[in-house]
């Protein structure tokens, strides 16, 4: 059975599967799994264990954890009983498998994976399916307006519904019931679904998205992730169908439908749920599925803190990846050597796992390396395949993100299989590896221009030879990218920026990092200007040839500056994820939050807002949908800043032979040092 | 998840900004070398982070590297160079 | 052996003291007392610490454990056999873990029977107040430069609602 949805219902697990014939059926499996617990001193709690045996079929047992076997109990009861045991034992009890999703646990125990018919295909990039897909496009932004008077339904052909809201909804619901799609793609689905349900109820219609009339709910929340606040909307997930919020789903936006299906297959969760999770939660779910599949109990709480250490030792160990600071300027014939999935590769090769960290070299293979290795191998294979088969790009993206976050999860407070010492061991090894790579480059006569955690930029004659040596001495896979020229930008104090650069590939494409064109909050007008400039600069295969395109590039800036006052206001929209609702000092972002609230829109930290600055001096800002004009001087400043990032390639670069660049509009002659 | 100690790089930057206030209070003949010293404290902070445990150590190490380089240059060239550092 | 927070304000072994004080003051107390190096000193903080960077390098003998959850904090306190237990309060440890206020507070109290236990925060908050309820003393040191600007009328203490100390507890305010 090709599982497209799963849910825990009525004391068991419902699996919705699609057969080869196209028929979708629901199979219910009775399932009442136990949780486990063990005690440091069981005799002290014998009354409690006896009571549990009587009331909940509790039985003594031995169960496996990643640290080895535990003598304890299995209890056929739910979370409230587990929490009561915690309280009664003064939190001395260690509990397991309390909060593992039961549908996921069932599938792991039975060797079933979503979006496939066989376990052996779990790590295959192929996801053949015969899913019927429908796309629903409701006009408008549900955070600003709840009206549904214009909807397009795409299913083979496009049907436009517009007019009286009641009729439009009636037609929409009829189409969904008639076509009965397996997948519904809808921008802002998580906001629209509750609106549609409410409007449908008032009109006397039943929401048609669930195949059995039942829905699962997810609450909304704001949370910290990688140093910023994110927000998850509440969701109404229909049973028996895949519903993807194409606007909000990170997995869908990075990997498309293929990415969602792969995320589900790997995590053991339904595609609807997988599409709503962050890469961090996906990798954590993957680890949970792997643990259950191997009969390893999943801890409920994280109660084992890091081991005792001296302050001096912590000072030394508490560091991130190695970074070298580049000299700002422009450089020719540069090779970028990247370690493929460096941190997960270190976990696997160095056998780093909470239970092996004391002595990874001699310990038996740990849980994390065993669990991550097939994922890593899959990523390496797909990355290669992507070069000739672009159809796997979506899956590659999801794998990349899951592996990137698996490192973070080793140090994350809620990670079931995380431990800070593992996190620190990974970064310590990564620093050594990058330093060794730099030493190899130095010895082989290369100039190391820059290094950043898992990447080195070098100038020298024999990149393949250096790559071969680095791969051999580190044991990690590497890739080399040649750049005909690369610009490292300066910071405000003149020293080199670590993560702001751009460079030209031999095929003419320009790789860009950290500048306006890559920033999420850059207005479209400015992004387009930089993109146009890079398209021109991509024609230049050397610093000398760049000189030749200066006029064209500068013209693009002058034209953009001249046209700015008459530019469409929608191209001035700034999109930002807000981190808070109250601001200590007046600022543009704070004014935008106020503008949204005055409009009556519900916002929470982590949400993305879109706004146009009407008057920066007096902090007047309009939500994107309401904006009619914009502060020209303010946007001119942004435009100029973006221009300077590009102009730097011509005005302050280093160049062999110290030939000057004469830039009339800048009134300066720049030469090399 | 993140780090418990402030980043050495950020610490050196802060130290450098702190020291940048000192040259104004010095005699004119000492101002330029002092400003130069402020500039060279940050030069090697990225690499220094690898072996140094706190910003002051990294700033001093960075300054000493530059002073050693300059001294080497003087010795090699056999001539006096003005100021301190390259 | 004692920790002097301010002239005349000292903390001794055999007590659990909750302290609200500016970072500078508490660092001075830790760095200024070379004697502390001679004792088994356990520094406990969450992942992000306000003080660790400022602790003198000569305090290399201090031991550290960083719990990331309230459950881990409870384990750390219960497992500590140190003479001095310094806990830098981290309210985020208690997000969704209010059930652990009482067990952690009791564990601090229990540890304070023999050790010198100091729970520090730069300002009061709900979780700190919950833990401090079991403290033998609460000491609040007001920064000299906040004065009226920080507190408005004399005697008003913002942010301390709900932190009422039990009868057996002494609350000391020092400026």
mmCIF file of N, CA, C and O in Angstrom, chain A residues 421-479:
data_model
loop_
_atom_site.group_PDB
_atom_site.id
_atom_site.type_symbol
_atom_site.label_atom_id
_atom_site.label_comp_id
_atom_site.label_asym_id
_atom_site.label_seq_id
_atom_site.Cartn_x
_atom_site.Cartn_y
_atom_site.Cartn_z
ATOM 1 N N UNK A 421 28.327 17.761 24.074
ATOM 2 C CA UNK A 421 29.701 17.320 23.834
ATOM 3 C C UNK A 421 29.882 16.809 22.405
ATOM 4 O O UNK A 421 30.961 16.969 21.809
ATOM 5 N N UNK A 422 28.836 16.206 21.857
ATOM 6 C CA UNK A 422 28.899 15.739 20.464
ATOM 7 C C UNK A 422 28.998 16.950 19.542
ATOM 8 O O UNK A 422 29.822 16.992 18.622
ATOM 9 N N UNK A 423 28.167 17.936 19.824
ATOM 10 C CA UNK A 423 28.160 19.184 19.056
ATOM 11 C C UNK A 423 29.558 19.805 19.053
ATOM 12 O O UNK A 423 30.085 20.208 18.011
ATOM 13 N N UNK A 424 30.177 19.879 20.227
ATOM 14 C CA UNK A 424 31.503 20.500 20.323
ATOM 15 C C UNK A 424 32.570 19.645 19.658
ATOM 16 O O UNK A 424 33.518 20.171 19.074
ATOM 17 N N UNK A 425 32.425 18.327 19.735
ATOM 18 C CA UNK A 425 33.408 17.449 19.086
ATOM 19 C C UNK A 425 33.352 17.629 17.575
ATOM 20 O O UNK A 425 34.378 17.607 16.892
ATOM 21 N N UNK A 426 32.157 17.835 17.057
ATOM 22 C CA UNK A 426 32.018 18.033 15.605
ATOM 23 C C UNK A 426 32.727 19.318 15.184
ATOM 24 O O UNK A 426 33.507 19.326 14.223
ATOM 25 N N UNK A 427 32.467 20.395 15.897
ATOM 26 C CA UNK A 427 33.094 21.662 15.481
ATOM 27 C C UNK A 427 34.597 21.623 15.695
ATOM 28 O O UNK A 427 35.346 22.204 14.898
ATOM 29 N N UNK A 428 35.041 20.930 16.736
ATOM 30 C CA UNK A 428 36.498 20.821 16.960
ATOM 31 C C UNK A 428 37.155 20.104 15.788
ATOM 32 O O UNK A 428 38.177 20.544 15.267
ATOM 33 N N UNK A 429 36.555 19.015 15.345
ATOM 34 C CA UNK A 429 37.130 18.295 14.214
ATOM 35 C C UNK A 429 37.075 19.109 12.936
ATOM 36 O O UNK A 429 37.984 19.086 12.122
ATOM 37 N N UNK A 430 35.995 19.860 12.779
ATOM 38 C CA UNK A 430 35.866 20.657 11.555
ATOM 39 C C UNK A 430 36.965 21.723 11.515
ATOM 40 O O UNK A 430 37.499 22.021 10.441
ATOM 41 N N UNK A 431 37.283 22.283 12.663
ATOM 42 C CA UNK A 431 38.357 23.304 12.699
ATOM 43 C C UNK A 431 39.686 22.672 12.306
ATOM 44 O O UNK A 431 40.446 23.234 11.512
ATOM 45 N N UNK A 432 39.955 21.499 12.854
ATOM 46 C CA UNK A 432 41.206 20.796 12.516
ATOM 47 C C UNK A 432 41.264 20.487 11.027
ATOM 48 O O UNK A 432 42.302 20.657 10.389
ATOM 49 N N UNK A 433 40.155 20.032 10.485
ATOM 50 C CA UNK A 433 40.127 19.651 9.069
ATOM 51 C C UNK A 433 40.394 20.858 8.189
ATOM 52 O O UNK A 433 41.180 20.783 7.227
ATOM 53 N N UNK A 434 39.767 21.988 8.508
ATOM 54 C CA UNK A 434 39.968 23.166 7.660
ATOM 55 C C UNK A 434 41.401 23.677 7.780
ATOM 56 O O UNK A 434 42.001 24.095 6.783
ATOM 57 N N UNK A 435 41.954 23.599 8.984
ATOM 58 C CA UNK A 435 43.344 24.032 9.167
ATOM 59 C C UNK A 435 44.297 23.125 8.401
ATOM 60 O O UNK A 435 45.274 23.605 7.803
ATOM 61 N N UNK A 436 44.029 21.823 8.433
ATOM 62 C CA UNK A 436 44.881 20.890 7.683
ATOM 63 C C UNK A 436 44.776 21.167 6.185
ATOM 64 O O UNK A 436 45.772 21.102 5.457
ATOM 65 N N UNK A 437 43.574 21.491 5.743
ATOM 66 C CA UNK A 437 43.381 21.792 4.323
ATOM 67 C C UNK A 437 44.169 23.046 3.955
ATOM 68 O O UNK A 437 44.810 23.108 2.906
ATOM 69 N N UNK A 438 44.121 24.018 4.822
ATOM 70 C CA UNK A 438 44.879 25.261 4.576
ATOM 71 C C UNK A 438 46.378 24.971 4.540
ATOM 72 O O UNK A 438 47.107 25.469 3.686
ATOM 73 N N UNK A 439 46.830 24.117 5.470
ATOM 74 C CA UNK A 439 48.251 23.779 5.521
ATOM 75 C C UNK A 439 48.673 23.072 4.229
ATOM 76 O O UNK A 439 49.749 23.353 3.671
ATOM 77 N N UNK A 440 47.815 22.192 3.735
ATOM 78 C CA UNK A 440 48.114 21.486 2.484
ATOM 79 C C UNK A 440 48.204 22.488 1.338
ATOM 80 O O UNK A 440 49.120 22.425 0.499
ATOM 81 N N UNK A 441 47.269 23.443 1.328
ATOM 82 C CA UNK A 441 47.275 24.452 0.270
ATOM 83 C C UNK A 441 48.557 25.285 0.335
ATOM 84 O O UNK A 441 49.199 25.538 -0.692
ATOM 85 N N UNK A 442 48.928 25.677 1.547
ATOM 86 C CA UNK A 442 50.160 26.474 1.713
ATOM 87 C C UNK A 442 51.363 25.691 1.201
ATOM 88 O O UNK A 442 52.210 26.218 0.465
ATOM 89 N N UNK A 443 51.427 24.413 1.581
ATOM 90 C CA UNK A 443 52.584 23.586 1.187
ATOM 91 C C UNK A 443 52.676 23.388 -0.309
ATOM 92 O O UNK A 443 53.764 23.284 -0.872
ATOM 93 N N UNK A 444 51.522 23.317 -0.951
ATOM 94 C CA UNK A 444 51.515 23.052 -2.392
ATOM 95 C C UNK A 444 51.611 24.345 -3.206
ATOM 96 O O UNK A 444 51.387 24.329 -4.417
ATOM 97 N N UNK A 445 51.886 25.445 -2.536
ATOM 98 C CA UNK A 445 52.125 26.707 -3.244
ATOM 99 C C UNK A 445 50.875 27.492 -3.584
ATOM 100 O O UNK A 445 50.909 28.403 -4.408
ATOM 101 N N UNK A 446 49.761 27.175 -2.944
ATOM 102 C CA UNK A 446 48.543 27.941 -3.183
ATOM 103 C C UNK A 446 48.506 29.154 -2.264
ATOM 104 O O UNK A 446 49.109 29.157 -1.202
ATOM 105 N N UNK A 447 47.749 30.159 -2.680
ATOM 106 C CA UNK A 447 47.427 31.277 -1.791
ATOM 107 C C UNK A 447 46.018 31.041 -1.280
ATOM 108 O O UNK A 447 45.089 30.890 -2.087
ATOM 109 N N UNK A 448 45.866 30.999 0.026
ATOM 110 C CA UNK A 448 44.537 30.828 0.603
ATOM 111 C C UNK A 448 43.916 32.215 0.780
ATOM 112 O O UNK A 448 44.421 33.025 1.555
ATOM 113 N N UNK A 449 42.857 32.465 0.050
ATOM 114 C CA UNK A 449 42.223 33.792 0.093
ATOM 115 C C UNK A 449 41.219 33.902 1.239
ATOM 116 O O UNK A 449 41.061 34.943 1.849
ATOM 117 N N UNK A 450 40.517 32.804 1.482
ATOM 118 C CA UNK A 450 39.423 32.867 2.461
ATOM 119 C C UNK A 450 39.047 31.448 2.838
ATOM 120 O O UNK A 450 39.280 30.508 2.074
ATOM 121 N N UNK A 451 38.519 31.306 4.059
ATOM 122 C CA UNK A 451 38.035 29.988 4.495
ATOM 123 C C UNK A 451 36.856 30.201 5.413
ATOM 124 O O UNK A 451 36.868 31.137 6.218
ATOM 125 N N UNK A 452 35.866 29.372 5.288
ATOM 126 C CA UNK A 452 34.660 29.566 6.094
ATOM 127 C C UNK A 452 34.029 28.231 6.435
ATOM 128 O O UNK A 452 33.229 27.699 5.672
ATOM 129 N N UNK A 453 34.435 27.686 7.560
ATOM 130 C CA UNK A 453 33.901 26.448 8.156
ATOM 131 C C UNK A 453 34.131 25.220 7.282
ATOM 132 O O UNK A 453 34.882 24.327 7.659
ATOM 133 N N UNK A 454 33.449 25.150 6.118
ATOM 134 C CA UNK A 454 33.574 23.929 5.317
ATOM 135 C C UNK A 454 33.984 24.253 3.876
ATOM 136 O O UNK A 454 33.695 23.496 2.956
ATOM 137 N N UNK A 455 34.664 25.375 3.727
ATOM 138 C CA UNK A 455 34.916 25.860 2.383
ATOM 139 C C UNK A 455 36.235 26.643 2.368
ATOM 140 O O UNK A 455 36.515 27.390 3.307
ATOM 141 N N UNK A 456 37.010 26.474 1.294
ATOM 142 C CA UNK A 456 38.281 27.181 1.197
ATOM 143 C C UNK A 456 38.351 27.815 -0.194
ATOM 144 O O UNK A 456 37.980 27.170 -1.181
ATOM 145 N N UNK A 457 38.832 29.053 -0.275
ATOM 146 C CA UNK A 457 39.035 29.686 -1.579
ATOM 147 C C UNK A 457 40.522 29.841 -1.781
ATOM 148 O O UNK A 457 41.206 30.464 -0.942
ATOM 149 N N UNK A 458 41.051 29.306 -2.901
ATOM 150 C CA UNK A 458 42.493 29.310 -3.123
ATOM 151 C C UNK A 458 42.822 29.772 -4.522
ATOM 152 O O UNK A 458 42.022 29.640 -5.456
ATOM 153 N N UNK A 459 44.016 30.286 -4.645
ATOM 154 C CA UNK A 459 44.564 30.611 -5.961
ATOM 155 C C UNK A 459 45.803 29.772 -6.128
ATOM 156 O O UNK A 459 46.670 29.761 -5.241
ATOM 157 N N UNK A 460 45.906 29.074 -7.258
ATOM 158 C CA UNK A 460 47.090 28.250 -7.464
ATOM 159 C C UNK A 460 46.919 27.426 -8.708
ATOM 160 O O UNK A 460 45.867 27.429 -9.352
ATOM 161 N N UNK A 461 47.934 26.688 -9.078
ATOM 162 C CA UNK A 461 47.926 26.035 -10.383
ATOM 163 C C UNK A 461 47.153 24.711 -10.470
ATOM 164 O O UNK A 461 46.569 24.418 -11.491
ATOM 165 N N UNK A 462 47.197 23.893 -9.437
ATOM 166 C CA UNK A 462 46.751 22.507 -9.626
ATOM 167 C C UNK A 462 45.628 22.149 -8.644
ATOM 168 O O UNK A 462 45.815 21.343 -7.741
ATOM 169 N N UNK A 463 44.447 22.746 -8.853
ATOM 170 C CA UNK A 463 43.329 22.522 -7.922
ATOM 171 C C UNK A 463 42.967 21.046 -7.753
ATOM 172 O O UNK A 463 42.731 20.593 -6.633
ATOM 173 N N UNK A 464 42.904 20.247 -8.817
ATOM 174 C CA UNK A 464 42.543 18.826 -8.631
ATOM 175 C C UNK A 464 43.526 18.097 -7.717
ATOM 176 O O UNK A 464 43.131 17.251 -6.916
ATOM 177 N N UNK A 465 44.812 18.451 -7.828
ATOM 178 C CA UNK A 465 45.809 17.798 -6.978
ATOM 179 C C UNK A 465 45.586 18.178 -5.514
ATOM 180 O O UNK A 465 45.677 17.334 -4.614
ATOM 181 N N UNK A 466 45.286 19.448 -5.293
ATOM 182 C CA UNK A 466 45.015 19.888 -3.920
ATOM 183 C C UNK A 466 43.750 19.220 -3.391
ATOM 184 O O UNK A 466 43.704 18.752 -2.251
ATOM 185 N N UNK A 467 42.747 19.163 -4.241
ATOM 186 C CA UNK A 467 41.490 18.534 -3.829
ATOM 187 C C UNK A 467 41.728 17.077 -3.442
ATOM 188 O O UNK A 467 41.217 16.590 -2.423
ATOM 189 N N UNK A 468 42.520 16.400 -4.252
ATOM 190 C CA UNK A 468 42.783 14.979 -3.991
ATOM 191 C C UNK A 468 43.478 14.811 -2.647
ATOM 192 O O UNK A 468 43.146 13.939 -1.845
ATOM 193 N N UNK A 469 44.430 15.679 -2.400
ATOM 194 C CA UNK A 469 45.163 15.587 -1.118
ATOM 195 C C UNK A 469 44.249 15.883 0.068
ATOM 196 O O UNK A 469 44.284 15.186 1.090
ATOM 197 N N UNK A 470 43.439 16.908 -0.049
ATOM 198 C CA UNK A 470 42.534 17.271 1.049
ATOM 199 C C UNK A 470 41.536 16.151 1.307
ATOM 200 O O UNK A 470 41.249 15.789 2.461
ATOM 201 N N UNK A 471 41.003 15.582 0.241
ATOM 202 C CA UNK A 471 40.027 14.485 0.390
ATOM 203 C C UNK A 471 40.687 13.299 1.085
ATOM 204 O O UNK A 471 40.124 12.685 1.982
ATOM 205 N N UNK A 472 41.913 12.993 0.680
ATOM 206 C CA UNK A 472 42.619 11.843 1.247
ATOM 207 C C UNK A 472 42.933 12.060 2.727
ATOM 208 O O UNK A 472 42.698 11.199 3.555
ATOM 209 N N UNK A 473 43.429 13.247 3.068
ATOM 210 C CA UNK A 473 43.852 13.424 4.457
ATOM 211 C C UNK A 473 42.663 13.620 5.411
ATOM 212 O O UNK A 473 42.744 13.289 6.580
ATOM 213 N N UNK A 474 41.564 14.099 4.903
ATOM 214 C CA UNK A 474 40.409 14.330 5.786
ATOM 215 C C UNK A 474 39.458 13.142 5.801
ATOM 216 O O UNK A 474 38.688 12.963 6.752
ATOM 217 N N UNK A 475 39.472 12.361 4.708
ATOM 218 C CA UNK A 475 38.508 11.268 4.590
ATOM 219 C C UNK A 475 37.119 11.756 4.227
ATOM 220 O O UNK A 475 36.155 10.992 4.259
ATOM 221 N N UNK A 476 36.995 13.045 3.901
ATOM 222 C CA UNK A 476 35.682 13.589 3.564
ATOM 223 C C UNK A 476 35.649 13.955 2.074
ATOM 224 O O UNK A 476 36.650 14.366 1.511
ATOM 225 N N UNK A 477 34.462 13.852 1.493
ATOM 226 C CA UNK A 477 34.317 14.197 0.080
ATOM 227 C C UNK A 477 34.393 15.699 -0.111
ATOM 228 O O UNK A 477 33.899 16.461 0.729
ATOM 229 N N UNK A 478 34.988 16.112 -1.214
ATOM 230 C CA UNK A 478 35.055 17.541 -1.511
ATOM 231 C C UNK A 478 34.627 17.769 -2.955
ATOM 232 O O UNK A 478 34.644 16.849 -3.781
ATOM 233 N N UNK A 479 34.276 19.011 -3.226
ATOM 234 C CA UNK A 479 33.959 19.404 -4.599
ATOM 235 C C UNK A 479 34.715 20.685 -4.902
ATOM 236 O O UNK A 479 34.937 21.490 -3.985
#
